[in-house]
Short mmCIF file of C-alpha atoms in Angstrom, two decimals:
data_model
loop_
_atom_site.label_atom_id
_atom_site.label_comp_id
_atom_site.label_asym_id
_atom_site.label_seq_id
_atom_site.Cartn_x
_atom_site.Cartn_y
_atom_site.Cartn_z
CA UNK D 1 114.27 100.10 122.18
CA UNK D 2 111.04 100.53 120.65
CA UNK D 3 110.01 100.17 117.25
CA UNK D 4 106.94 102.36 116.13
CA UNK D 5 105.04 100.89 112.93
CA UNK D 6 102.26 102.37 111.55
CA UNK D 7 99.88 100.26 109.52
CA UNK D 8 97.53 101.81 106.98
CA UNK D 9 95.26 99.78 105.50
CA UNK D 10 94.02 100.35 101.63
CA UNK D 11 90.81 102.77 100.54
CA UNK D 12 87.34 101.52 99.97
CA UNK D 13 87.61 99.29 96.98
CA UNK D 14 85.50 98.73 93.82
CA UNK D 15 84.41 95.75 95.55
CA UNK D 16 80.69 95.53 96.73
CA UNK D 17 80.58 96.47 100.49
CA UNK D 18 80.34 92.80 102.22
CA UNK D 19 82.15 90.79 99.97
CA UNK D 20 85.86 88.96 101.39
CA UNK D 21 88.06 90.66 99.30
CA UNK D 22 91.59 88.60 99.61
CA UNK D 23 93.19 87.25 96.93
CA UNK D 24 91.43 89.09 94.28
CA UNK D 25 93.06 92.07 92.93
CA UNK D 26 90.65 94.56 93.06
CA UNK D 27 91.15 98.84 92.20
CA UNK D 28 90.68 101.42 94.71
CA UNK D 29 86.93 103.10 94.02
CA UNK D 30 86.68 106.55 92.92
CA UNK D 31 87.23 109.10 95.05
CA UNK D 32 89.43 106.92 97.64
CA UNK D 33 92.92 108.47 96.58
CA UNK D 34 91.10 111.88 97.98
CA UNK D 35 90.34 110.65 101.05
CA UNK D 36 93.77 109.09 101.60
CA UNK D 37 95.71 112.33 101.23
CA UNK D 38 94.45 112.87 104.77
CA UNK D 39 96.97 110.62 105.96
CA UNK D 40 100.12 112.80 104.86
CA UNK D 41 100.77 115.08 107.18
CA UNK D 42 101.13 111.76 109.84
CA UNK D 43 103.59 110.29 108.17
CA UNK D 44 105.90 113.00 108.00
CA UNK D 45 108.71 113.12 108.00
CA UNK D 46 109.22 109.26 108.26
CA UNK D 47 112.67 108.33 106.62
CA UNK D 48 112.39 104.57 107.49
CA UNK D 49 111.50 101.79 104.82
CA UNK D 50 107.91 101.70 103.45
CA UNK D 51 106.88 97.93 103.10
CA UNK D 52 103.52 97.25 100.54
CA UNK D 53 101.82 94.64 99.87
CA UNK D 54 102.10 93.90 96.10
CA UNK D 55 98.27 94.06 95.30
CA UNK D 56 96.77 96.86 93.15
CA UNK D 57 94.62 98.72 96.21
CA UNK D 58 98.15 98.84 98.29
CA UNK D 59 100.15 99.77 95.94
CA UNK D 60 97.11 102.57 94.78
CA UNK D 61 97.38 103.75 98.51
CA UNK D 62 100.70 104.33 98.39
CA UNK D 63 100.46 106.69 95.71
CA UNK D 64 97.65 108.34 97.18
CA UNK D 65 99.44 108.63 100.79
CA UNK D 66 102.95 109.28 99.62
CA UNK D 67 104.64 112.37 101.09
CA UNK D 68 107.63 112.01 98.61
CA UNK D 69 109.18 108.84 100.18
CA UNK D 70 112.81 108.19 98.22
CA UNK D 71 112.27 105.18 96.27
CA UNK D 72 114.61 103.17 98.02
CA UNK D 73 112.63 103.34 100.78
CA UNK D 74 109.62 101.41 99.03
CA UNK D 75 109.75 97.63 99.71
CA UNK D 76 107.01 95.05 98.10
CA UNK D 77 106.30 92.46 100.38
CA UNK D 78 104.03 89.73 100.17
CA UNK D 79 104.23 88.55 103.48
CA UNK D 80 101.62 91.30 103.85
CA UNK D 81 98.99 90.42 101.17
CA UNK D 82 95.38 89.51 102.41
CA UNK D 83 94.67 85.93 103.41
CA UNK D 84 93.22 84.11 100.47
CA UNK D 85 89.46 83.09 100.70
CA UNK D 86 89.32 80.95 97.87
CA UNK D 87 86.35 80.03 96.67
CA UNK D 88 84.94 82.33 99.30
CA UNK D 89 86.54 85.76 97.47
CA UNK D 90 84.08 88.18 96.74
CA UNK D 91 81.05 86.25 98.85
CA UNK D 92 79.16 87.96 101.25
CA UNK D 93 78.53 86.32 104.49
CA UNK D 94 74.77 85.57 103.69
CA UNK D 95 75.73 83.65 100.60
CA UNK D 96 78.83 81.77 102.46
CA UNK D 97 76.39 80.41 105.19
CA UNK D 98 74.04 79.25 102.45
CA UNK D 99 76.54 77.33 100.37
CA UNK D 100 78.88 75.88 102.90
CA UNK D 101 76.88 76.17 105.82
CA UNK D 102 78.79 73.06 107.34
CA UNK D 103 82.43 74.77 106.96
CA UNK D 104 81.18 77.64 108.95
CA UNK D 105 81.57 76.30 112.84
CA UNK D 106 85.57 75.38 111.39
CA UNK D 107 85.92 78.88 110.32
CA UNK D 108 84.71 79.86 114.01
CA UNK D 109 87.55 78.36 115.31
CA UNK D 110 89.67 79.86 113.03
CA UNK D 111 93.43 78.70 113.98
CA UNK D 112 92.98 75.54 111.97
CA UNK D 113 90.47 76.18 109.25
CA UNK D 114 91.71 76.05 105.54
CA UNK D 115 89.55 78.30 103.39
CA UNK D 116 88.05 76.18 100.88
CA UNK D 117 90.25 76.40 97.60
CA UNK D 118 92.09 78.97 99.38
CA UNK D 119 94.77 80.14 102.52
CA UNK D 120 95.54 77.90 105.65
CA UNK D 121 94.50 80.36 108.80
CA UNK D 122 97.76 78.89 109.97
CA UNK D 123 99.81 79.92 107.07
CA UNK D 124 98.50 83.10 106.85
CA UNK D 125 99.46 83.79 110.68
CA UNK D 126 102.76 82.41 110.25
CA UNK D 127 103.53 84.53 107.05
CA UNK D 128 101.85 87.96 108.97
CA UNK D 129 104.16 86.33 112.25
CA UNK D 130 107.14 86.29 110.25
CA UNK D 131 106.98 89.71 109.34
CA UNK D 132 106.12 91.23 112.44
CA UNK D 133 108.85 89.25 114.02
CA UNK D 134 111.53 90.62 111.39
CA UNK D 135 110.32 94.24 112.26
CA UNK D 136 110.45 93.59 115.72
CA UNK D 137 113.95 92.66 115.89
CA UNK D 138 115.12 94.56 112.49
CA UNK D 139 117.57 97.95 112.80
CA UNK D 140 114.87 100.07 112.13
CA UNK D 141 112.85 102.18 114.84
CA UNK D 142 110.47 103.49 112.31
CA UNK D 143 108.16 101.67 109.98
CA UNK D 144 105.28 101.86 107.81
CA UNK D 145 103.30 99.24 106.07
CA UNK D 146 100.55 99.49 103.60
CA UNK D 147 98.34 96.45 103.91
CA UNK D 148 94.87 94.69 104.67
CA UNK D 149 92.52 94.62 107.05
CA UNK D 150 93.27 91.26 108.28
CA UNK D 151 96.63 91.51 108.41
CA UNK D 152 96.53 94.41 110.94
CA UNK D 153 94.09 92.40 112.98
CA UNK D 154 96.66 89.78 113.01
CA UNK D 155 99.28 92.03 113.80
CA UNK D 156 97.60 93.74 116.48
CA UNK D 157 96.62 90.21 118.35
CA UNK D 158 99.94 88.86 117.78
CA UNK D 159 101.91 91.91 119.11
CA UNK D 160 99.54 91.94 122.31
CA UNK D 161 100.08 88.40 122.85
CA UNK D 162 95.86 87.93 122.11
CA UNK D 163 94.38 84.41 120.77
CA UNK D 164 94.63 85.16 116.71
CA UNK D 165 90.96 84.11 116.65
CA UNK D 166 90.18 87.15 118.41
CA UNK D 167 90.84 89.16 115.30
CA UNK D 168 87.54 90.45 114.85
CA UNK D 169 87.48 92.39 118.18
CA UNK D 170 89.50 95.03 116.02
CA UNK D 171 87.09 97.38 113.45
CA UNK D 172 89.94 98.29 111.09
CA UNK D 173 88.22 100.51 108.87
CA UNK D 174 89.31 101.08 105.22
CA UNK D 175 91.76 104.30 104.57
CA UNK D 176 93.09 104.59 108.26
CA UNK D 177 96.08 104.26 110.18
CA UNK D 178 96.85 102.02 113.04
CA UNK D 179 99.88 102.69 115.23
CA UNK D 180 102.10 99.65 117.53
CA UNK D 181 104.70 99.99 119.72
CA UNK D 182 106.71 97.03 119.61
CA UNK D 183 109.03 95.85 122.19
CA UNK D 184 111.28 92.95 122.18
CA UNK D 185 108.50 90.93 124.18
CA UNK D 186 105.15 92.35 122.84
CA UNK D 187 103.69 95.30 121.45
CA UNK D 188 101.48 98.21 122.76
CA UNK D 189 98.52 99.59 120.54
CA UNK D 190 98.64 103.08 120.62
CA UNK D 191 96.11 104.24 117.69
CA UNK D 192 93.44 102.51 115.70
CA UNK D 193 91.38 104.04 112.86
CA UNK D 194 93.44 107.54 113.18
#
C-alpha cells in the first residue's frame, strides 16, 4: 500500500531574501502565519502523526497551519532540520563565490562536499534517507511533515530514485505544500507548491 506524505515547508523568514538559512534559527516574518492558514482546509481531516522539525520557523508553521491536530499526534524530529551551511549561514551566493570561490566547483558536485564549518552533503542525505525510509515502511498511510526547503528536495529526488545533486531542479517555494506517494520501491510526486 501506499503511503501519502505531505511536506510543507516553513513561511518566508526574517531572513534577508538570498541568504542560506540552515542551521540558524531564524522567526517566521510578519505576516507569514496569515498566509499559512491557507493550507488548512488540505490537511483536513488528517489523523496520522505530524512530524516537525525542531527549529523556530517549523515549529511557527505548525501553529499557523494547525487544524486542531491532538497533541499526540505532534512528533519533533530532527532528522528533518535544514542541512547546516556553516560558515556559509546567512551568505548570499554573491558573497560565497567571493570568499571561497575555490570550494564552489566541490559544492557543484554536491554528494561529497562538506560545507565549510558545517553539514556533510552525505550526512545530511543519509539523515533526510533515514527518515523517508522509516515512513516508507512505517504503519502509517498518512503523514505530514513540516520542514525545509532542502529537505523536500531531497526527499523528492530520493523517492523518485533521481541523483541527490539534482535537488535544485525542484522550486520549493516558502509556505507550500508538496505531496508523495510512496511505494515500497519509490515514490510518485503528485503536487509541488500547492
Amino acid at each position: 500500500m501506499a503511503v501519502q506524505l505531505r511536506l510543507i515547508r516553513h513561511g518566508r523568514t526574517v531572513a534577508p531574501d538570498g541568504v542560506f538559512v540552515g542551521s540558524r534559527d531564524v522567526a517566521l516574518e510578519p505576516g507569514a502565519r496569515d498566509r499559512l492558514q491557507r493550507l488548512r482546509p488540505l490537511l483536513e481531516p488528517h489523523c496520522g502523526p505530524v512530524y516537525v522539525s525542531p527549529m523556530r520557523r517549523t515549529r511557527e508553521t505548525l501553529e499557523a497551519v494547525d487544524p486542531g491536530w491532538a497533541p499526540q499526534q505532534i512528533r519533533m524530529d530532527p532528522r528533518i532540520r535544514e542541512i547546516d551551511f556553516g560558515r556559509w549561514e546567512m551568505s548570499s551566493f554573491a558573497e560565497i563565490s567571493r570568499r571561497d570561490p575555490d570550494l564552489l566547483d566541490g559544492w557543484a558536485e554536491y554528494g561529497d562536499f562538506v560545507f565549510p564549518e558545517g553539514e556533510a552533503v552525505a550526512d545530511f542525505t543519509a539523515r533526510v534517507g533515514g527518515f523517508l525510509a522509516a515512513v516508507q515502511q512505517g504503519p502509517e498511510r498518512e503523514v505530514v511533515a513540516i520542514t525545509h526547503g532542502g529537505v523536500i528536495r531531497t526527499m523528492i529526488c530520493l523517492a523518485l530514485g533521481l541523483p541527490v545533486r539534482h535537488y535544485l531542479l525542484f522550486d520549493v517555494q516558502p509556505g507550500t505544500m508538496t505531496e508523495l506517494k510512496l511505494y515500497s520501491r519509490g515514490g510518485i510526486l503528485t503536487g509541488l507548491n500547492l
